[in-house]
C-alpha cells in the first residue's frame, strides 16, 4: 500500500500533488524510504550518511504518502503528546517521555459519538517510523503489515457503525479480526455493554499496541472484559474459542485474495452456531476482491447480505465525495474508499 510521509495524526492524508524535487520519480523516492529504513538499523551508517544531500532526499520522500485516502472523519479526534499520556498514567506503560518507544508513537484521543463524554486514547506508530523488522515480521508470520500503517477509513466507519448500533452487542461475546490498532473493538468495549470483546490481529507487533490501548482505556470499559490476542486465520484456533462468538467484526480484511480461504474458515470456526450470530464486515470493493471473497463465503456454506447504504451519515458523505460537492477528499475513489457492509450468517440467504 505504498510508503509513508510523516504526519502529526494517524488519520489518512491525501497524497501531495506537487511533483518531486529535481525530477525524481515516485518509485525512486519510495526506494529512498526503504534505504532510510535499512540504514536506520546501523548507527554507524547513520553517522556516516548524515549528509546535506540526504537531508534533501528526506524532504523529497516526505511527499510520498503510503495512504490513498484521508478518512470520513466521523469521530472527532485530536493528538495528545505521548509524554502527557504517560504522566497521566503514572508511567504504568513501562516507559517514560524520553524513551525510544515514545518517540515512535503518537497518541490520538477520540471523542466517541455516544451518550456521555466517553473518550478513547489510541496509540499508533508514527508514520515516519518504518523499520526493517516490520518487513521481516511480514515474511516470518505470513502476514501483511498494513495494520501498522494507520487507522484505515473502513476501521473508522466500522467503529462509527458499531457505536450507532450498540444494542446488538449488549451482553454478547465479540471478536474483531485483523483489527490493526483496534479502534472498532475499543469503541465496542467502551460504548455497547458487551460481555467480552477480543481484539485480534495476526501481527504480534500490532497486538502489542492493542494491549497498550486496552491498558490505557481500562477505566472506560465498565464491566466489559477486554483482551488482545495474536490470531492467525490459517491456524487451528484454541478449543475454547471454537464457535463461541456471538458477533465477529472486521474492516478492510478482504483486500488480499491469498487470505480469502483462511479468513472464511476462521469466520465459520469462530462464529457461534445460532440464528442470532453474525459477522459484520466493512470492506471496499477493491476491484473484484470483495466479490471473490463473497463467492468463497458461499463455498464454505455461509450466507451473506451485501448492503450499500447502511448509515445515512456515511452514505451522504460518500455521495458528496463522488459528486465532487465536498472536495476535502480530492482523491476519493469509490472502489477503494467506500466500504460496503457484509453481514455473514449461518442462516438462509437473504
GROMACS .gro file of C-alpha atoms in nm:
model
  350
    1UNK     CA    1   0.000   0.000   0.000
    2UNK     CA    2   0.287   0.233  -0.069
    3UNK     CA    3   0.515   0.425   0.160
    4UNK     CA    4   0.481   0.697   0.419
    5UNK     CA    5   0.519   1.063   0.491
    6UNK     CA    6   0.536   1.199   0.847
    7UNK     CA    7   0.217   1.343   0.993
    8UNK     CA    8   0.109   1.452   1.342
    9UNK     CA    9  -0.208   1.244   1.313
   10UNK     CA   10  -0.274   0.887   1.203
   11UNK     CA   11  -0.577   0.997   1.004
   12UNK     CA   12  -0.507   0.930   0.634
   13UNK     CA   13  -0.399   1.230   0.430
   14UNK     CA   14  -0.425   1.281   0.054
   15UNK     CA   15  -0.105   1.237  -0.147
   16UNK     CA   16   0.094   1.551  -0.218
   17UNK     CA   17   0.008   1.693  -0.556
   18UNK     CA   18   0.338   1.869  -0.612
   19UNK     CA   19   0.600   1.696  -0.825
   20UNK     CA   20   0.907   1.553  -0.651
   21UNK     CA   21   1.205   1.785  -0.649
   22UNK     CA   22   1.477   1.756  -0.913
   23UNK     CA   23   1.259   1.533  -1.130
   24UNK     CA   24   1.286   1.230  -0.902
   25UNK     CA   25   1.017   0.970  -0.972
   26UNK     CA   26   0.778   0.846  -0.708
   27UNK     CA   27   0.930   0.500  -0.743
   28UNK     CA   28   1.282   0.625  -0.676
   29UNK     CA   29   1.161   0.819  -0.373
   30UNK     CA   30   0.995   0.508  -0.234
   31UNK     CA   31   1.325   0.322  -0.274
   32UNK     CA   32   1.488   0.603  -0.076
   33UNK     CA   33   1.239   0.546   0.204
   34UNK     CA   34   1.337   0.178   0.212
   35UNK     CA   35   1.704   0.278   0.209
   36UNK     CA   36   1.646   0.502   0.512
   37UNK     CA   37   1.479   0.213   0.694
   38UNK     CA   38   1.774  -0.016   0.622
   39UNK     CA   39   2.030   0.243   0.729
   40UNK     CA   40   1.839   0.304   1.050
   41UNK     CA   41   1.946  -0.042   1.168
   42UNK     CA   42   2.305   0.076   1.196
   43UNK     CA   43   2.407   0.381   1.398
   44UNK     CA   44   2.742   0.387   1.218
   45UNK     CA   45   2.563   0.401   0.886
   46UNK     CA   46   2.351   0.688   1.008
   47UNK     CA   47   2.659   0.872   1.130
   48UNK     CA   48   2.846   0.832   0.803
   49UNK     CA   49   2.542   0.902   0.588
   50UNK     CA   50   2.401   1.214   0.751
   51UNK     CA   51   2.491   1.448   0.469
   52UNK     CA   52   2.315   1.756   0.345
   53UNK     CA   53   2.214   1.569   0.030
   54UNK     CA   54   2.041   1.303   0.236
   55UNK     CA   55   1.854   1.567   0.430
   56UNK     CA   56   1.724   1.700   0.099
   57UNK     CA   57   1.622   1.346  -0.004
   58UNK     CA   58   1.428   1.304   0.319
   59UNK     CA   59   1.240   1.622   0.235
   60UNK     CA   60   1.152   1.476  -0.104
   61UNK     CA   61   1.041   1.139   0.030
   62UNK     CA   62   0.811   1.313   0.273
   63UNK     CA   63   0.599   1.397  -0.033
   64UNK     CA   64   0.521   1.031  -0.092
   65UNK     CA   65   0.219   0.905   0.101
   66UNK     CA   66   0.157   0.542   0.189
   67UNK     CA   67  -0.217   0.607   0.218
   68UNK     CA   68  -0.461   0.666  -0.065
   69UNK     CA   69  -0.728   0.836   0.142
   70UNK     CA   70  -0.798   1.069   0.430
   71UNK     CA   71  -1.094   0.905   0.601
   72UNK     CA   72  -1.454   1.009   0.665
   73UNK     CA   73  -1.376   1.200   0.988
   74UNK     CA   74  -1.680   1.050   1.159
   75UNK     CA   75  -1.530   1.053   1.508
   76UNK     CA   76  -1.385   1.373   1.649
   77UNK     CA   77  -1.021   1.330   1.746
   78UNK     CA   78  -0.705   1.521   1.833
   79UNK     CA   79  -0.343   1.436   1.904
   80UNK     CA   80  -0.222   1.427   2.264
   81UNK     CA   81   0.154   1.422   2.339
   82UNK     CA   82   0.261   1.071   2.439
   83UNK     CA   83   0.459   1.220   2.728
   84UNK     CA   84   0.139   1.372   2.863
   85UNK     CA   85  -0.035   1.035   2.841
   86UNK     CA   86   0.248   0.864   3.030
   87UNK     CA   87   0.230   1.122   3.305
   88UNK     CA   88  -0.145   1.079   3.339
   89UNK     CA   89  -0.098   0.702   3.356
   90UNK     CA   90   0.170   0.729   3.623
   91UNK     CA   91   0.427   0.572   3.389
   92UNK     CA   92   0.232   0.246   3.409
   93UNK     CA   93   0.300   0.173   3.042
   94UNK     CA   94   0.662   0.071   3.106
   95UNK     CA   95   0.813   0.378   2.952
   96UNK     CA   96   0.881   0.745   3.004
   97UNK     CA   97   0.861   1.059   2.800
   98UNK     CA   98   1.221   1.025   2.681
   99UNK     CA   99   1.201   0.659   2.582
  100UNK     CA  100   1.258   0.536   2.227
  101UNK     CA  101   0.907   0.388   2.228
  102UNK     CA  102   0.758   0.730   2.299
  103UNK     CA  103   0.946   0.878   2.007
  104UNK     CA  104   0.799   0.614   1.774
  105UNK     CA  105   0.441   0.660   1.886
  106UNK     CA  106   0.160   0.910   1.854
  107UNK     CA  107  -0.144   0.919   2.081
  108UNK     CA  108  -0.483   1.015   1.940
  109UNK     CA  109  -0.777   1.098   2.166
  110UNK     CA  110  -1.117   1.009   2.015
  111UNK     CA  111  -1.441   1.159   2.147
  112UNK     CA  112  -1.697   0.888   2.087
  113UNK     CA  113  -2.031   0.997   1.933
  114UNK     CA  114  -2.244   0.835   2.200
  115UNK     CA  115  -2.409   0.925   2.530
  116UNK     CA  116  -2.191   1.087   2.795
  117UNK     CA  117  -1.843   1.218   2.731
  118UNK     CA  118  -1.661   0.893   2.662
  119UNK     CA  119  -1.315   0.921   2.513
  120UNK     CA  120  -1.061   0.671   2.387
  121UNK     CA  121  -0.686   0.718   2.372
  122UNK     CA  122  -0.530   0.514   2.093
  123UNK     CA  123  -0.157   0.474   2.046
  124UNK     CA  124  -0.028   0.444   1.689
  125UNK     CA  125   0.314   0.408   1.535
  126UNK     CA  126   0.435   0.735   1.389
  127UNK     CA  127   0.408   0.733   1.012
  128UNK     CA  128   0.780   0.802   0.967
  129UNK     CA  129   0.898   0.514   1.185
  130UNK     CA  130   0.913   0.234   0.926
  131UNK     CA  131   1.171  -0.027   1.024
  132UNK     CA  132   1.326  -0.328   0.857
  133UNK     CA  133   1.188  -0.563   1.122
  134UNK     CA  134   0.837  -0.463   1.011
  135UNK     CA  135   0.913  -0.628   0.676
  136UNK     CA  136   1.085  -0.921   0.848
  137UNK     CA  137   0.774  -0.981   1.060
  138UNK     CA  138   0.560  -0.986   0.747
  139UNK     CA  139   0.770  -1.266   0.600
  140UNK     CA  140   0.807  -1.457   0.927
  141UNK     CA  141   0.437  -1.471   1.012
  142UNK     CA  142   0.297  -1.472   0.656
  143UNK     CA  143   0.102  -1.154   0.724
  144UNK     CA  144   0.071  -0.811   0.569
  145UNK     CA  145   0.196  -0.504   0.754
  146UNK     CA  146  -0.099  -0.275   0.683
  147UNK     CA  147  -0.206  -0.296   1.046
  148UNK     CA  148   0.096  -0.085   1.140
  149UNK     CA  149   0.020   0.188   0.889
  150UNK     CA  150  -0.271   0.383   1.038
  151UNK     CA  151  -0.638   0.371   1.123
  152UNK     CA  152  -0.780   0.295   0.779
  153UNK     CA  153  -1.109   0.460   0.671
  154UNK     CA  154  -1.304   0.133   0.693
  155UNK     CA  155  -1.198   0.085   1.057
  156UNK     CA  156  -1.329   0.429   1.146
  157UNK     CA  157  -1.657   0.356   0.968
  158UNK     CA  158  -1.685   0.021   1.147
  159UNK     CA  159  -1.632   0.190   1.485
  160UNK     CA  160  -1.893   0.454   1.399
  161UNK     CA  161  -2.143   0.191   1.281
  162UNK     CA  162  -2.099  -0.024   1.593
  163UNK     CA  163  -2.146   0.274   1.825
  164UNK     CA  164  -2.469   0.363   1.643
  165UNK     CA  165  -2.590   0.002   1.669
  166UNK     CA  166  -2.477  -0.059   2.025
  167UNK     CA  167  -2.785  -0.262   2.124
  168UNK     CA  168  -2.679  -0.553   1.904
  169UNK     CA  169  -2.366  -0.601   2.115
  170UNK     CA  170  -2.526  -0.590   2.458
  171UNK     CA  171  -2.421  -0.892   2.670
  172UNK     CA  172  -2.257  -1.052   2.363
  173UNK     CA  173  -1.914  -1.208   2.314
  174UNK     CA  174  -1.746  -1.012   2.034
  175UNK     CA  175  -1.432  -1.074   1.827
  176UNK     CA  176  -1.258  -0.825   1.599
  177UNK     CA  177  -1.043  -0.987   1.330
  178UNK     CA  178  -0.748  -0.811   1.166
  179UNK     CA  179  -0.807  -0.516   1.395
  180UNK     CA  180  -0.492  -0.313   1.342
  181UNK     CA  181  -0.468  -0.078   1.638
  182UNK     CA  182  -0.817  -0.179   1.749
  183UNK     CA  183  -1.029   0.134   1.724
  184UNK     CA  184  -1.352  -0.054   1.645
  185UNK     CA  185  -1.301  -0.317   1.915
  186UNK     CA  186  -1.216  -0.050   2.171
  187UNK     CA  187  -1.523   0.152   2.072
  188UNK     CA  188  -1.745  -0.155   2.112
  189UNK     CA  189  -1.596  -0.224   2.455
  190UNK     CA  190  -1.643   0.137   2.566
  191UNK     CA  191  -1.995   0.202   2.438
  192UNK     CA  192  -2.207  -0.111   2.396
  193UNK     CA  193  -2.215  -0.308   2.726
  194UNK     CA  194  -2.080  -0.617   2.552
  195UNK     CA  195  -1.996  -0.905   2.783
  196UNK     CA  196  -1.649  -0.962   2.631
  197UNK     CA  197  -1.452  -0.810   2.344
  198UNK     CA  198  -1.148  -0.989   2.200
  199UNK     CA  199  -0.938  -0.766   1.973
  200UNK     CA  200  -0.708  -0.968   1.747
  201UNK     CA  201  -0.451  -0.931   1.473
  202UNK     CA  202  -0.201  -1.165   1.309
  203UNK     CA  203   0.094  -0.932   1.358
  204UNK     CA  204   0.247  -0.961   1.709
  205UNK     CA  205   0.380  -0.605   1.681
  206UNK     CA  206   0.028  -0.476   1.626
  207UNK     CA  207  -0.109  -0.688   1.911
  208UNK     CA  208   0.144  -0.518   2.138
  209UNK     CA  209  -0.018  -0.185   2.052
  210UNK     CA  210  -0.366  -0.330   2.103
  211UNK     CA  211  -0.269  -0.436   2.455
  212UNK     CA  212  -0.127  -0.090   2.526
  213UNK     CA  213  -0.453   0.064   2.412
  214UNK     CA  214  -0.659  -0.172   2.627
  215UNK     CA  215  -0.448  -0.082   2.931
  216UNK     CA  216  -0.473   0.291   2.863
  217UNK     CA  217  -0.853   0.278   2.835
  218UNK     CA  218  -0.928   0.016   3.102
  219UNK     CA  219  -1.142   0.254   3.307
  220UNK     CA  220  -1.379   0.322   3.015
  221UNK     CA  221  -1.489  -0.041   2.970
  222UNK     CA  222  -1.706  -0.068   3.283
  223UNK     CA  223  -1.796  -0.440   3.326
  224UNK     CA  224  -1.694  -0.544   2.974
  225UNK     CA  225  -1.400  -0.786   2.964
  226UNK     CA  226  -1.147  -0.682   2.701
  227UNK     CA  227  -0.838  -0.868   2.587
  228UNK     CA  228  -0.595  -0.879   2.295
  229UNK     CA  229  -0.462  -1.183   2.116
  230UNK     CA  230  -0.250  -1.286   1.820
  231UNK     CA  231  -0.480  -1.474   1.586
  232UNK     CA  232  -0.373  -1.620   1.252
  233UNK     CA  233  -0.664  -1.709   1.030
  234UNK     CA  234  -0.487  -2.010   0.876
  235UNK     CA  235  -0.404  -2.178   1.208
  236UNK     CA  236  -0.617  -2.403   1.426
  237UNK     CA  237  -0.787  -2.197   1.694
  238UNK     CA  238  -0.800  -2.283   2.066
  239UNK     CA  239  -1.089  -2.513   2.153
  240UNK     CA  240  -1.243  -2.260   2.393
  241UNK     CA  241  -1.283  -2.017   2.102
  242UNK     CA  242  -1.446  -2.251   1.852
  243UNK     CA  243  -1.799  -2.141   1.760
  244UNK     CA  244  -1.812  -1.923   2.071
  245UNK     CA  245  -1.857  -1.566   1.942
  246UNK     CA  246  -2.195  -1.405   1.901
  247UNK     CA  247  -2.058  -1.132   1.673
  248UNK     CA  248  -1.741  -1.106   1.465
  249UNK     CA  249  -1.642  -0.771   1.317
  250UNK     CA  250  -1.371  -0.684   1.066
  251UNK     CA  251  -1.279  -0.391   0.842
  252UNK     CA  252  -1.097  -0.398   0.507
  253UNK     CA  253  -0.980  -0.756   0.560
  254UNK     CA  254  -1.076  -0.888   0.215
  255UNK     CA  255  -0.819  -0.698   0.006
  256UNK     CA  256  -0.558  -0.977  -0.017
  257UNK     CA  257  -0.706  -1.265  -0.212
  258UNK     CA  258  -0.449  -1.514  -0.082
  259UNK     CA  259  -0.611  -1.483   0.262
  260UNK     CA  260  -0.973  -1.531   0.149
  261UNK     CA  261  -0.993  -1.904   0.216
  262UNK     CA  262  -0.837  -1.886   0.562
  263UNK     CA  263  -1.049  -1.584   0.656
  264UNK     CA  264  -1.371  -1.762   0.557
  265UNK     CA  265  -1.265  -2.073   0.751
  266UNK     CA  266  -1.184  -1.859   1.057
  267UNK     CA  267  -1.527  -1.697   1.050
  268UNK     CA  268  -1.700  -2.033   1.018
  269UNK     CA  269  -1.499  -2.191   1.300
  270UNK     CA  270  -1.525  -1.899   1.544
  271UNK     CA  271  -1.882  -1.775   1.492
  272UNK     CA  272  -2.141  -1.933   1.723
  273UNK     CA  273  -2.389  -2.166   1.552
  274UNK     CA  274  -2.701  -1.962   1.622
  275UNK     CA  275  -2.966  -1.780   1.424
  276UNK     CA  276  -2.871  -1.460   1.606
  277UNK     CA  277  -2.494  -1.482   1.548
  278UNK     CA  278  -2.339  -1.280   1.267
  279UNK     CA  279  -2.016  -1.147   1.124
  280UNK     CA  280  -2.013  -0.783   1.017
  281UNK     CA  281  -1.751  -0.691   0.758
  282UNK     CA  282  -1.695  -0.343   0.618
  283UNK     CA  283  -1.488  -0.364   0.302
  284UNK     CA  284  -1.444  -0.161  -0.018
  285UNK     CA  285  -1.484  -0.348  -0.347
  286UNK     CA  286  -1.116  -0.308  -0.441
  287UNK     CA  287  -1.163  -0.441  -0.792
  288UNK     CA  288  -1.304  -0.795  -0.779
  289UNK     CA  289  -1.152  -0.873  -0.439
  290UNK     CA  290  -1.470  -0.836  -0.232
  291UNK     CA  291  -1.678  -1.033  -0.483
  292UNK     CA  292  -1.420  -1.313  -0.484
  293UNK     CA  293  -1.441  -1.330  -0.104
  294UNK     CA  294  -1.821  -1.345  -0.114
  295UNK     CA  295  -1.801  -1.641  -0.354
  296UNK     CA  296  -1.574  -1.820  -0.107
  297UNK     CA  297  -1.810  -1.742   0.180
  298UNK     CA  298  -2.081  -1.933  -0.003
  299UNK     CA  299  -1.843  -2.219  -0.083
  300UNK     CA  300  -1.799  -2.261   0.294
  301UNK     CA  301  -2.173  -2.292   0.347
  302UNK     CA  302  -2.218  -1.944   0.489
  303UNK     CA  303  -2.475  -1.688   0.377
  304UNK     CA  304  -2.429  -1.316   0.331
  305UNK     CA  305  -2.620  -0.994   0.280
  306UNK     CA  306  -2.445  -0.710   0.095
  307UNK     CA  307  -2.563  -0.362   0.197
  308UNK     CA  308  -2.455  -0.045   0.017
  309UNK     CA  309  -2.647   0.217   0.218
  310UNK     CA  310  -2.623   0.114   0.585
  311UNK     CA  311  -2.581   0.452   0.758
  312UNK     CA  312  -2.724   0.789   0.646
  313UNK     CA  313  -2.424   0.994   0.764
  314UNK     CA  314  -2.169   0.774   0.588
  315UNK     CA  315  -2.387   0.747   0.277
  316UNK     CA  316  -2.436   1.123   0.245
  317UNK     CA  317  -2.062   1.187   0.280
  318UNK     CA  318  -1.994   0.919   0.020
  319UNK     CA  319  -2.235   1.074  -0.230
  320UNK     CA  320  -2.080   1.420  -0.179
  321UNK     CA  321  -1.730   1.285  -0.240
  322UNK     CA  322  -1.841   1.101  -0.554
  323UNK     CA  323  -2.024   1.406  -0.691
  324UNK     CA  324  -1.736   1.638  -0.609
  325UNK     CA  325  -1.957   1.851  -0.384
  326UNK     CA  326  -1.708   1.800  -0.099
  327UNK     CA  327  -1.350   1.844  -0.217
  328UNK     CA  328  -1.187   1.771   0.117
  329UNK     CA  329  -1.107   1.418  -0.009
  330UNK     CA  330  -0.975   1.501  -0.358
  331UNK     CA  331  -0.855   1.151  -0.448
  332UNK     CA  332  -1.172   0.974  -0.330
  333UNK     CA  333  -1.232   0.656  -0.526
  334UNK     CA  334  -1.549   0.460  -0.459
  335UNK     CA  335  -1.392   0.122  -0.537
  336UNK     CA  336  -1.112   0.171  -0.286
  337UNK     CA  337  -1.253   0.413  -0.030
  338UNK     CA  338  -1.620   0.335   0.031
  339UNK     CA  339  -1.673   0.027   0.248
  340UNK     CA  340  -1.977  -0.190   0.179
  341UNK     CA  341  -2.136  -0.375   0.469
  342UNK     CA  342  -2.138  -0.754   0.450
  343UNK     CA  343  -2.347  -0.943   0.706
  344UNK     CA  344  -2.244  -1.310   0.725
  345UNK     CA  345  -2.458  -1.575   0.894
  346UNK     CA  346  -2.523  -1.947   0.913
  347UNK     CA  347  -2.888  -1.882   0.821
  348UNK     CA  348  -3.078  -1.876   0.493
  349UNK     CA  349  -2.973  -1.648   0.209
  350UNK     CA  350  -3.125  -1.301   0.220
   0.00000   0.00000   0.00000
